[in-house]
Amino acid sequence: MKRISWDQYFMAQSHLLALRSTCTRLTVGATIVRDKRIIAGGYNGSITGGVHCVDEGCYVIDNHCVRTIHAEMNALLQCSKFGVPTTGAEIYVTHFPCLHCCKAIIQAGIKSVYYAMDYKNHPYALEMFEQSGVKVEYVELKDMAVSLNNPDKLAFIQRLISKLEEAGASNEEIKKWYEEANHLFSTQA
């Protein structure tokens, strides 16, 4: 069996974190790594104890959800909260960071940014990274052991099973379909 690369491993972790996001506009995950060890992770969501976008919708001002704390910021704040230094660390992010997150990444002493998807890549962000000597690299997500479409697939299966219930399928049939779907989604390919 061939193992996935370190870049793929850490990027997969970021995508897994993104599945915890509570923002309905974009799900983002970030993993901070030092010496091939994960030191923090974050996803975009609301403040602790606050209202979540998935519950009440996004709070949008000037085309930005102001309720959401970005994944990169949550990961950096986790390091701060627990006294974990970030100087010389690397960050793996599902999407190219926004300008504010770029500045925070630079100020935190992160030496490398790896991202899987372009997202409004601002030229000034690239300029700041270059000025600060921060390496920026696109890491194409492949070799995934985690299916990132499971929530969509599960929602689709749920809708199909609901239609079967509405059509008068027996409880035994419905139970069988649920068990088969659970088995399908809990088995790794």
CSV table of C-alpha atoms in Angstrom, one decimal:
chain,number,residue,atom,x,y,z
A,1,MET,CA,0.0,0.0,0.0
A,2,LYS,CA,1.3,3.4,-1.0
A,3,ARG,CA,1.0,6.1,1.7
A,4,ILE,CA,-0.2,9.6,0.8
A,5,SER,CA,2.3,12.4,0.8
A,6,TRP,CA,2.7,14.8,3.8
A,7,ASP,CA,1.1,17.6,1.7
A,8,GLN,CA,-1.9,15.4,0.9
A,9,TYR,CA,-2.2,14.2,4.5
A,10,PHE,CA,-2.3,17.7,5.9
A,11,MET,CA,-4.5,19.0,3.2
A,12,ALA,CA,-6.9,16.1,3.8
A,13,GLN,CA,-7.0,17.2,7.5
A,14,SER,CA,-7.9,20.7,6.4
A,15,HIS,CA,-10.8,19.4,4.2
A,16,LEU,CA,-12.0,17.3,7.1
A,17,LEU,CA,-12.0,20.4,9.4
A,18,ALA,CA,-14.0,22.2,6.7
A,19,LEU,CA,-16.8,19.7,7.3
A,20,ARG,CA,-17.3,21.3,10.7
A,21,SER,CA,-17.9,24.8,9.2
A,22,THR,CA,-21.1,26.5,10.1
A,23,CYS,CA,-21.1,29.1,7.3
A,24,THR,CA,-23.4,28.4,4.4
A,25,ARG,CA,-21.5,30.6,1.9
A,26,LEU,CA,-18.2,28.7,1.9
A,27,THR,CA,-16.7,25.9,4.0
A,28,VAL,CA,-13.0,26.3,4.8
A,29,GLY,CA,-10.5,24.4,6.9
A,30,ALA,CA,-7.0,25.2,8.0
A,31,THR,CA,-4.3,23.1,9.6
A,32,ILE,CA,-1.1,24.5,11.2
A,33,VAL,CA,1.9,22.2,11.1
A,34,ARG,CA,5.4,22.2,12.5
A,35,ASP,CA,8.0,19.5,12.0
A,36,LYS,CA,5.4,17.2,10.3
A,37,ARG,CA,3.1,17.5,13.4
A,38,ILE,CA,-0.3,19.1,13.5
A,39,ILE,CA,-0.3,21.9,16.1
A,40,ALA,CA,-3.7,23.4,15.5
A,41,GLY,CA,-6.7,23.3,13.2
A,42,GLY,CA,-9.6,25.6,12.5
A,43,TYR,CA,-12.7,26.0,10.4
A,44,ASN,CA,-14.9,29.0,9.6
A,45,GLY,CA,-17.7,29.5,12.0
A,46,SER,CA,-19.3,31.7,14.6
A,47,ILE,CA,-17.9,32.8,18.0
A,48,THR,CA,-18.1,30.3,20.8
A,49,GLY,CA,-21.7,30.3,22.0
A,50,GLY,CA,-22.8,32.5,19.2
A,51,VAL,CA,-25.5,32.1,16.6
A,52,HIS,CA,-24.4,30.0,13.6
A,53,CYS,CA,-25.1,30.8,9.9
A,54,VAL,CA,-26.5,27.3,9.4
A,55,ASP,CA,-29.2,28.2,12.0
A,56,GLU,CA,-30.1,31.8,11.1
A,57,GLY,CA,-28.4,32.5,7.8
A,58,CYS,CA,-25.3,34.6,7.1
A,59,TYR,CA,-25.0,38.1,8.5
A,60,VAL,CA,-23.8,39.8,5.4
A,61,ILE,CA,-22.3,43.4,5.3
A,62,ASP,CA,-20.6,44.6,2.1
A,63,ASN,CA,-20.8,41.1,0.6
A,64,HIS,CA,-19.0,39.5,3.6
A,65,CYS,CA,-20.4,37.4,6.3
A,66,VAL,CA,-19.4,39.2,9.5
A,67,ARG,CA,-20.6,36.5,11.7
A,68,THR,CA,-17.9,34.1,10.6
A,69,ILE,CA,-14.4,33.8,11.9
A,70,HIS,CA,-12.2,32.5,9.2
A,71,ALA,CA,-10.5,29.0,9.5
A,72,GLU,CA,-7.0,30.5,9.4
A,73,MET,CA,-7.8,32.9,12.2
A,74,ASN,CA,-9.4,30.1,14.3
A,75,ALA,CA,-6.3,28.0,13.9
A,76,LEU,CA,-4.0,30.9,14.8
A,77,LEU,CA,-6.2,31.8,17.8
A,78,GLN,CA,-6.1,28.2,19.0
A,79,CYS,CA,-2.3,28.4,19.1
A,80,SER,CA,-2.5,31.7,20.9
A,81,LYS,CA,-5.1,30.4,23.4
A,82,PHE,CA,-2.9,27.3,24.3
A,83,GLY,CA,0.5,29.1,24.1
A,84,VAL,CA,1.7,27.2,21.0
A,85,PRO,CA,4.3,29.2,19.0
A,86,THR,CA,3.6,29.5,15.3
A,87,THR,CA,7.0,30.9,14.2
A,88,GLY,CA,8.4,28.8,11.4
A,89,ALA,CA,5.2,26.7,11.0
A,90,GLU,CA,3.3,25.9,7.9
A,91,ILE,CA,-0.4,26.3,7.2
A,92,TYR,CA,-2.6,24.1,4.9
A,93,VAL,CA,-5.8,25.8,3.8
A,94,THR,CA,-8.6,24.5,1.7
A,95,HIS,CA,-8.9,27.9,-0.1
A,96,PHE,CA,-6.5,30.7,-0.8
A,97,PRO,CA,-6.6,33.1,2.3
A,98,CYS,CA,-8.2,36.5,2.2
A,99,LEU,CA,-6.2,39.7,2.8
A,100,HIS,CA,-6.9,39.8,6.5
A,101,CYS,CA,-5.9,36.2,7.0
A,102,CYS,CA,-2.8,36.7,4.9
A,103,LYS,CA,-1.7,39.5,7.2
A,104,ALA,CA,-2.3,37.4,10.3
A,105,ILE,CA,-0.4,34.5,8.8
A,106,ILE,CA,2.6,36.7,8.1
A,107,GLN,CA,2.5,38.3,11.6
A,108,ALA,CA,2.3,34.9,13.2
A,109,GLY,CA,5.6,33.9,11.6
A,110,ILE,CA,4.1,31.2,9.4
A,111,LYS,CA,6.8,30.3,6.8
A,112,SER,CA,4.7,28.5,4.2
A,113,VAL,CA,1.1,28.6,3.0
A,114,TYR,CA,-0.3,25.6,1.0
A,115,TYR,CA,-3.8,25.9,-0.5
A,116,ALA,CA,-6.0,23.5,-2.5
A,117,MET,CA,-8.4,25.9,-4.2
A,118,ASP,CA,-8.1,29.4,-5.7
A,119,TYR,CA,-10.6,31.7,-4.1
A,120,LYS,CA,-10.5,35.4,-4.9
A,121,ASN,CA,-6.6,35.3,-4.8
A,122,HIS,CA,-5.8,39.0,-4.3
A,123,PRO,CA,-2.6,40.2,-6.0
A,124,TYR,CA,-1.7,42.3,-2.9
A,125,ALA,CA,-1.8,39.1,-0.8
A,126,LEU,CA,0.8,37.5,-3.1
A,127,GLU,CA,2.8,40.7,-2.9
A,128,MET,CA,2.7,40.7,0.9
A,129,PHE,CA,3.7,37.0,1.1
A,130,GLU,CA,6.6,37.7,-1.3
A,131,GLN,CA,7.8,40.8,0.7
A,132,SER,CA,7.7,38.7,3.9
A,133,GLY,CA,9.4,35.7,2.5
A,134,VAL,CA,6.4,33.4,3.0
A,135,LYS,CA,6.4,30.5,0.5
A,136,VAL,CA,3.0,30.0,-1.2
A,137,GLU,CA,2.2,26.8,-3.0
A,138,TYR,CA,-0.9,25.3,-4.6
A,139,VAL,CA,-1.4,21.7,-3.6
A,140,GLU,CA,-3.8,19.8,-5.8
A,141,LEU,CA,-6.0,17.6,-3.7
A,142,LYS,CA,-5.7,14.0,-4.9
A,143,ASP,CA,-5.2,10.6,-3.2
A,144,MET,CA,-8.0,11.4,-0.8
A,145,ALA,CA,-9.1,8.8,1.7
A,146,VAL,CA,-12.0,11.0,2.7
A,147,SER,CA,-14.9,11.7,0.4
A,148,LEU,CA,-15.7,15.4,0.7
A,149,ASN,CA,-19.1,14.9,-0.9
A,150,ASN,CA,-20.6,12.7,1.8
A,151,PRO,CA,-22.8,15.4,3.3
A,152,ASP,CA,-24.3,16.1,-0.2
A,153,LYS,CA,-24.6,12.4,-0.9
A,154,LEU,CA,-26.2,11.7,2.5
A,155,ALA,CA,-28.7,14.5,2.0
A,156,PHE,CA,-29.6,13.0,-1.4
A,157,ILE,CA,-30.0,9.5,0.0
A,158,GLN,CA,-32.2,11.0,2.8
A,159,ARG,CA,-34.4,12.7,0.2
A,160,LEU,CA,-34.8,9.4,-1.7
A,161,ILE,CA,-35.7,7.5,1.4
A,162,SER,CA,-38.2,10.1,2.4
A,163,LYS,CA,-39.8,9.7,-1.0
A,164,LEU,CA,-39.9,6.0,-0.4
A,165,GLU,CA,-41.7,6.6,2.9
A,166,GLU,CA,-44.2,9.0,1.2
A,167,ALA,CA,-44.8,6.3,-1.5
A,168,GLY,CA,-45.8,3.9,1.3
A,169,ALA,CA,-42.7,1.7,1.6
A,170,SER,CA,-42.8,-0.5,4.7
A,171,ASN,CA,-40.7,0.2,7.9
A,172,GLU,CA,-38.7,-2.9,7.1
A,173,GLU,CA,-37.8,-1.6,3.6
A,174,ILE,CA,-36.9,1.9,5.0
A,175,LYS,CA,-34.7,0.4,7.7
A,176,LYS,CA,-33.0,-1.8,5.1
A,177,TRP,CA,-32.2,1.3,2.9
A,178,TYR,CA,-30.9,3.3,5.9
A,179,GLU,CA,-28.6,0.4,6.9
A,180,GLU,CA,-27.3,0.0,3.3
A,181,ALA,CA,-26.6,3.7,3.0
A,182,ASN,CA,-24.9,3.8,6.4
A,183,HIS,CA,-22.7,0.8,5.4
A,184,LEU,CA,-21.9,2.5,2.1
A,185,PHE,CA,-20.8,5.7,3.7
A,186,SER,CA,-18.9,4.2,6.6
A,187,THR,CA,-16.8,1.9,4.4
A,188,GLN,CA,-13.7,3.5,2.9
A,189,ALA,CA,-12.9,2.7,-0.7
